[in-house]
Coordinates of C-alpha atoms in Angstrom, one line a residue:
X1 CA -13.5 4.3 -35.3
X2 CA -12.1 2.7 -38.5
X3 CA -10.1 -0.5 -37.8
X4 CA -7.6 -2.4 -39.9
X5 CA -6.2 -5.9 -39.4
X6 CA -2.4 -6.0 -39.0
X7 CA 0.1 -8.8 -38.3
X8 CA 3.1 -8.5 -35.9
X9 CA 5.2 -11.5 -35.2
X10 CA 2.8 -14.4 -35.5
X11 CA -0.1 -12.4 -34.1
X12 CA -2.9 -10.7 -36.1
X13 CA -5.2 -8.2 -34.5
X14 CA -7.3 -5.1 -35.1
X15 CA -5.9 -1.6 -34.6
X16 CA -7.2 1.9 -35.3
X17 CA -6.3 3.2 -38.7
X18 CA -3.9 6.1 -38.5
X19 CA -3.9 9.4 -40.3
X20 CA -0.7 9.0 -42.3
X21 CA -0.5 12.8 -43.0
X22 CA -0.3 13.6 -39.2
X23 CA 2.9 14.8 -37.7
X24 CA 2.8 11.7 -35.3
X25 CA 0.5 9.2 -37.0
X26 CA 0.0 6.9 -33.9
X27 CA -1.3 9.9 -32.0
X28 CA -4.0 10.6 -34.6
X29 CA -6.1 7.5 -33.7
X30 CA -8.5 7.4 -30.7
X31 CA -6.7 4.3 -29.3
X32 CA -2.9 4.3 -29.4
X33 CA -0.9 1.8 -31.5
X34 CA 2.7 2.5 -32.6
X35 CA 4.1 0.1 -35.2
X36 CA 7.6 1.4 -34.4
X37 CA 7.5 -0.3 -31.0
X38 CA 7.4 -3.8 -32.6
X39 CA 11.0 -4.4 -31.6
X40 CA 10.2 -3.5 -28.0
X41 CA 7.3 -6.0 -28.0
X42 CA 9.5 -8.6 -29.6
X43 CA 11.9 -8.4 -26.7
X44 CA 9.1 -8.8 -24.2
X45 CA 7.6 -11.8 -26.0
X46 CA 11.0 -13.5 -26.1
X47 CA 11.6 -12.7 -22.4
X48 CA 8.2 -14.1 -21.5
X49 CA 8.8 -17.2 -23.5
X50 CA 12.1 -17.8 -21.6
X51 CA 10.8 -17.1 -18.1
X52 CA 7.4 -18.9 -18.4
X53 CA 5.4 -16.6 -16.1
X54 CA 2.3 -18.1 -14.6
X55 CA 0.4 -14.9 -15.0
X56 CA 1.1 -11.7 -17.0
X57 CA -0.3 -8.2 -16.8
X58 CA -0.3 -5.7 -19.6
X59 CA -1.2 -2.8 -17.4
X60 CA -1.9 -0.2 -20.1
X61 CA -3.1 -2.2 -23.0
X62 CA -4.5 0.4 -25.5
X63 CA -5.1 -1.9 -28.6
X64 CA -3.9 -4.8 -26.5
X65 CA -1.2 -5.7 -28.9
X66 CA 1.5 -6.4 -26.3
X67 CA -0.6 -8.6 -24.0
X68 CA -2.2 -10.3 -27.0
X69 CA 1.2 -11.2 -28.5
X70 CA 2.5 -12.5 -25.2
X71 CA -0.7 -14.6 -24.7
X72 CA -0.8 -15.9 -28.3
X73 CA 2.9 -16.5 -28.9
X74 CA 3.9 -17.9 -25.5
X75 CA 0.7 -19.5 -24.2
X76 CA 0.8 -17.5 -21.0
X77 CA -2.4 -16.5 -19.3
X78 CA -2.6 -12.8 -19.7
X79 CA -4.6 -10.0 -18.1
X80 CA -4.9 -6.9 -20.3
X81 CA -6.1 -3.7 -18.8
X82 CA -6.9 -0.2 -19.9
X83 CA -8.9 2.5 -18.2
X84 CA -10.5 3.7 -21.5
X85 CA -13.8 1.7 -22.1
X86 CA -13.3 2.0 -25.9
X87 CA -9.8 0.5 -25.5
X88 CA -11.1 -2.3 -23.3
X89 CA -13.7 -3.1 -25.9
X90 CA -11.1 -3.3 -28.7
X91 CA -8.9 -5.5 -26.4
X92 CA -11.8 -7.9 -25.9
X93 CA -12.4 -7.9 -29.7
X94 CA -8.7 -8.8 -30.3
X95 CA -8.7 -11.5 -27.5
X96 CA -11.8 -13.1 -29.1
X97 CA -10.3 -12.8 -32.6
X98 CA -7.2 -14.8 -31.4
X99 CA -9.2 -17.2 -29.2
X100 CA -7.2 -16.2 -26.1
X101 CA -8.1 -17.2 -22.6
X102 CA -7.4 -13.7 -21.5
X103 CA -8.8 -11.5 -18.7
X104 CA -9.7 -8.0 -19.9
X105 CA -10.2 -5.3 -17.4
X106 CA -11.1 -1.6 -17.5
X107 CA -9.5 0.0 -14.4
X108 CA -7.0 2.5 -13.3
X109 CA -3.7 0.7 -13.6
X110 CA -2.4 1.8 -10.2
X111 CA -5.6 0.6 -8.5
X112 CA -5.5 -2.8 -10.2
X113 CA -1.8 -3.3 -9.4
X114 CA -2.3 -2.3 -5.8
X115 CA -5.0 -5.0 -5.4
X116 CA -3.8 -8.0 -7.5
X117 CA -0.5 -9.8 -7.8
X118 CA 0.9 -11.0 -11.1
X119 CA 4.0 -13.1 -11.9
X120 CA 5.1 -10.7 -14.6
X121 CA 3.9 -7.1 -14.6
X122 CA 4.5 -5.0 -17.7
X123 CA 4.4 -1.2 -17.8
X124 CA 4.3 0.4 -21.2
X125 CA 2.7 3.8 -20.8
X126 CA 2.7 6.7 -23.2
X127 CA 5.6 8.8 -21.9
X128 CA 7.0 8.3 -18.4
X129 CA 6.4 5.1 -16.4
X130 CA 7.4 6.9 -13.1
X131 CA 3.8 7.2 -11.7
X132 CA 3.3 3.4 -12.1
X133 CA 6.6 1.8 -11.0
X134 CA 5.7 1.8 -7.2
X135 CA 2.4 -0.1 -7.7
X136 CA 4.0 -2.3 -10.4
X137 CA 6.7 -3.5 -8.0
X138 CA 4.1 -4.2 -5.3
X139 CA 2.0 -6.2 -7.8
X140 CA 4.9 -8.1 -9.3
X141 CA 5.7 -11.6 -7.9
X142 CA 8.8 -12.3 -10.0
X143 CA 9.3 -10.1 -13.1
X144 CA 8.6 -6.5 -14.1
X145 CA 9.0 -4.9 -17.5
X146 CA 9.2 -1.2 -17.9
X147 CA 9.2 1.0 -21.0
X148 CA 10.0 4.7 -21.0
X149 CA 9.5 6.9 -24.0
X150 CA 10.3 10.2 -22.3
X151 CA 13.9 10.0 -23.3
X152 CA 14.4 13.8 -23.3
X153 CA 13.9 14.1 -19.5
X154 CA 15.7 10.9 -18.8
X155 CA 18.7 11.8 -20.9
X156 CA 19.0 15.4 -19.6
X157 CA 17.7 17.3 -22.6
X158 CA 14.7 18.4 -20.4
X159 CA 16.7 18.7 -17.2
X160 CA 14.0 19.9 -14.8
X161 CA 11.5 17.3 -16.0
X162 CA 14.0 14.6 -15.5
X163 CA 14.8 15.7 -11.9
X164 CA 11.0 16.0 -11.0
X165 CA 10.1 12.6 -12.4
X166 CA 13.1 10.4 -11.4
X167 CA 14.5 12.3 -8.4
X168 CA 17.9 12.2 -10.2
X169 CA 20.1 14.7 -12.1
X170 CA 20.6 13.5 -15.7
X171 CA 23.0 15.2 -18.2
X172 CA 22.8 15.5 -21.9
X173 CA 26.1 13.8 -22.7
X174 CA 27.5 12.0 -25.8
X175 CA 26.4 8.8 -24.1
X176 CA 23.0 10.1 -23.1
X177 CA 21.2 6.9 -24.0
X178 CA 23.2 5.1 -21.3
X179 CA 22.5 7.9 -18.9
X180 CA 18.7 7.6 -19.5
X181 CA 18.8 3.8 -19.2
X182 CA 20.7 3.9 -15.9
X183 CA 18.6 6.8 -14.4
X184 CA 15.5 4.7 -15.0
X185 CA 17.2 1.6 -13.5
X186 CA 18.3 3.6 -10.5
X187 CA 14.8 4.9 -10.0
X188 CA 13.3 1.4 -10.2
X189 CA 16.0 0.2 -7.7
X190 CA 15.1 2.9 -5.2
X191 CA 11.4 2.1 -5.4
X192 CA 12.0 -1.6 -5.0
X193 CA 14.4 -1.4 -2.1
X194 CA 11.8 0.4 0.0
X195 CA 9.9 -3.0 0.2
X196 CA 13.0 -5.0 1.3
X197 CA 13.3 -6.3 -2.3
X198 CA 16.0 -6.1 -4.9
X199 CA 16.3 -5.9 -8.6
X200 CA 18.3 -8.2 -10.9
X201 CA 18.6 -6.7 -14.4
X202 CA 18.0 -9.4 -17.0
X203 CA 17.8 -7.6 -20.4
X204 CA 17.9 -3.8 -20.4
X205 CA 18.5 -1.7 -23.5
X206 CA 18.0 1.7 -25.1
X207 CA 16.8 1.9 -28.7
X208 CA 15.8 5.0 -30.8
X209 CA 13.1 6.8 -28.8
X210 CA 12.7 4.4 -25.9
X211 CA 14.3 2.6 -22.9
X212 CA 13.2 -0.9 -22.0
X213 CA 13.9 -2.8 -18.8
X214 CA 13.3 -6.4 -18.0
X215 CA 14.0 -7.0 -14.3
X216 CA 13.8 -10.0 -12.0
X217 CA 12.7 -9.1 -8.4
X218 CA 14.3 -10.7 -5.4
X219 CA 12.9 -10.7 -1.9
X220 CA 14.7 -10.1 1.4
X221 CA 16.8 -7.4 3.1
X222 CA 20.0 -8.8 1.6
X223 CA 18.7 -8.4 -1.9
X224 CA 17.6 -4.9 -1.1
X225 CA 21.0 -4.0 0.4
X226 CA 22.8 -5.4 -2.6
X227 CA 20.5 -3.3 -4.9
X228 CA 21.2 -0.1 -2.9
X229 CA 24.9 -0.8 -3.1
X230 CA 24.7 -0.6 -6.9
X231 CA 23.5 3.0 -6.8
X232 CA 26.0 5.7 -7.6
X233 CA 27.1 8.4 -10.0
X234 CA 28.9 9.1 -13.2
X235 CA 31.3 12.0 -12.8
X236 CA 31.7 13.9 -16.0
X237 CA 34.3 16.7 -16.7
X238 CA 32.6 19.7 -18.2
X239 CA 35.8 20.7 -20.2
X240 CA 37.4 17.5 -21.5
X241 CA 36.5 13.9 -22.3
X242 CA 37.3 12.6 -18.9
X243 CA 34.6 10.6 -17.0
X244 CA 34.5 8.1 -14.2
X245 CA 32.0 6.4 -11.9
X246 CA 31.5 5.5 -8.3
X247 CA 29.0 4.0 -5.9
X248 CA 27.3 5.7 -3.0
X249 CA 23.9 7.4 -2.3
X250 CA 25.4 10.9 -2.3
X251 CA 27.9 12.4 -4.8
X252 CA 31.5 13.1 -4.0
X253 CA 33.4 16.2 -4.8
X254 CA 36.0 15.2 -7.4
X255 CA 38.3 17.1 -9.8
X256 CA 39.4 16.1 -13.3
X257 CA 42.9 14.7 -13.2
X258 CA 43.5 16.1 -16.6
X259 CA 42.3 19.7 -16.5
X260 CA 41.6 20.3 -12.8
X261 CA 37.9 21.3 -13.3
X262 CA 35.3 20.0 -10.8
X263 CA 33.5 17.0 -12.1
X264 CA 29.7 17.1 -12.6
X265 CA 27.8 14.2 -10.9
X266 CA 25.1 12.4 -12.9
X267 CA 22.6 10.5 -10.8
X268 CA 21.9 8.8 -8.6
X269 CA 21.7 5.9 -11.1
X270 CA 22.4 2.2 -11.5
X271 CA 26.1 1.3 -11.8
X272 CA 27.5 -2.0 -12.9
X273 CA 25.9 -4.8 -15.0
X274 CA 22.6 -4.1 -16.7
X275 CA 22.3 -7.6 -18.2
X276 CA 22.4 -11.2 -17.1
X277 CA 24.7 -12.6 -19.8
X278 CA 23.5 -16.2 -19.2
X279 CA 19.9 -15.1 -19.7
X280 CA 20.9 -13.2 -22.9
X281 CA 22.5 -16.4 -24.2
X282 CA 19.2 -18.2 -23.5
X283 CA 17.3 -15.5 -25.4
X284 CA 19.7 -15.8 -28.3
X285 CA 19.2 -19.5 -28.5
X286 CA 15.4 -19.2 -28.6
X287 CA 15.4 -16.3 -31.1
X288 CA 15.8 -18.2 -34.5
X289 CA 12.6 -20.2 -33.9
X290 CA 10.7 -17.4 -32.2
X291 CA 8.8 -16.0 -35.3
X292 CA 9.2 -12.5 -34.0
X293 CA 8.5 -9.3 -36.0
X294 CA 12.1 -8.0 -36.2
X295 CA 14.4 -10.9 -35.2
X296 CA 17.5 -9.6 -37.0
X297 CA 17.5 -6.3 -35.2
X298 CA 16.9 -7.9 -31.9
X299 CA 19.7 -10.3 -32.5
X300 CA 22.1 -7.4 -33.1
X301 CA 21.1 -5.8 -29.8
X302 CA 21.4 -9.1 -27.9
X303 CA 24.9 -9.8 -29.4
X304 CA 26.1 -6.3 -28.5
X305 CA 24.7 -6.3 -25.0
X306 CA 26.4 -9.6 -24.3
X307 CA 29.8 -8.1 -25.2
X308 CA 29.4 -4.8 -23.4
X309 CA 31.6 -4.3 -20.3
X310 CA 29.7 -3.5 -17.1
X311 CA 30.7 0.2 -17.3
X312 CA 28.3 3.0 -16.8
X313 CA 29.5 5.3 -19.6
X314 CA 30.9 5.2 -23.1
X315 CA 32.8 7.5 -25.5
X316 CA 31.6 8.9 -28.8
X317 CA 34.5 7.8 -31.1
X318 CA 34.1 10.8 -33.4
X319 CA 33.8 13.4 -30.6
X320 CA 36.8 11.9 -28.9
X321 CA 38.9 12.2 -32.1
X322 CA 37.7 15.8 -32.6
X323 CA 38.7 16.7 -29.0
X324 CA 42.2 15.3 -29.5
X325 CA 42.4 16.6 -33.1
X326 CA 43.3 13.2 -34.6
X327 CA 42.0 11.3 -37.6
X328 CA 41.5 7.8 -36.1
X329 CA 41.3 4.6 -38.1
X330 CA 38.4 2.1 -37.9
X331 CA 36.8 1.6 -34.5
X332 CA 37.5 -2.2 -34.8
X333 CA 41.2 -1.6 -34.9
X334 CA 41.2 0.6 -31.8
X335 CA 39.1 -2.0 -29.9
X336 CA 41.3 -4.8 -31.0
X337 CA 44.4 -2.8 -29.8
X338 CA 42.9 -2.2 -26.4
X339 CA 41.8 -5.8 -26.0
X340 CA 45.3 -7.0 -26.8
X341 CA 46.6 -4.9 -23.9
X342 CA 44.2 -6.6 -21.5
X343 CA 41.5 -3.9 -21.4
X344 CA 37.8 -4.5 -21.8
X345 CA 36.6 -2.8 -24.9
X346 CA 33.5 -3.1 -27.1
X347 CA 30.9 -1.3 -29.2
X348 CA 27.6 -0.4 -27.5
X349 CA 24.1 -1.4 -28.5
X350 CA 22.6 2.1 -28.6
X351 CA 25.0 3.8 -31.0
X352 CA 27.2 2.9 -33.9
X353 CA 29.7 5.5 -32.9
X354 CA 30.3 4.8 -29.2
X355 CA 32.7 2.5 -27.5
X356 CA 33.0 1.2 -23.9
X357 CA 36.4 0.5 -22.3
X358 CA 38.0 0.5 -18.9
X359 CA 41.2 1.7 -20.4
X360 CA 42.5 5.0 -18.9
X361 CA 41.8 8.0 -21.1
X362 CA 45.5 8.6 -21.8
X363 CA 45.7 5.0 -23.2
X364 CA 42.6 5.5 -25.3
X365 CA 44.1 8.7 -26.7
X366 CA 47.3 6.9 -27.6
X367 CA 45.4 4.1 -29.4
X368 CA 43.4 6.7 -31.3
X369 CA 46.6 8.5 -32.4
X370 CA 48.4 5.3 -33.3
X371 CA 45.8 4.1 -35.9

């Protein structure tokens, strides 16, 4: 296996050399390493720096880059695991290269998490994290991080796979990134509540080909009940832009008030806030001196997430204009107009063309037409 020394953030380590001519270069190496996930790892390093975990588990280490960055850039004691012996050997090489006081294990991730507790458990599998979330929750004392790269099932493009993996019905909407994020959050919430525990979303976002959750776990039946109370559905009209949301374990039968068609339920999923705005402010304060790999991009996401209303859906600005046959002005003017009328309105972190607002659809249509 041919290795090369790379640098990400302030951490250097050895990774397998990719075949740059392959359709998916990271998949061409015997041990997985994806440089396009640097932003995802940046977010985790920053979260770890601001939560100061006593122990941290990178449950599926591969090259070990995530756990090594957390250990090297925050000083946290890390355990990095991979069931592949070659991957475990590479992780040991990287830990020694960095001089880390790290524990390296070569075990099945679910078995390890079922037997040992960690203050911060991090799940970053290739594809779906669904088979690991239950054990991850049981292992986590305080924090859990979850990455999903199976965005097609989560967002409804592969409907049956999404239903099988997450026991929820997604839909491929114009706000599909939000759907995927909240489907994953809802699944994590249901898995957590079974143990009389609850989740408190700290920093959760969707970006390009992945969804990333950072969750604080709370103990007790009250926390579990509060978590269950946040589960619900988005109700989407199949014929017009109308959409709404509601809480409850089971979907309601609703009709579109504009065209009379039955609304299609999406879920169960997490409704309400997906961020802790005070925590996002703490992350933003620490960001300039963090030495991360992609600080500017992460700053944009943090800023947008802080401004987003706690609404479970958004509107694609261009598709909305097309549906109403109007040529709207700049998005900023429409948002400003809605805000002046007392409505919540903002851009979203996962798309340059979507907006969130609690304004009724008829008001939104008027503002589009008025620009």
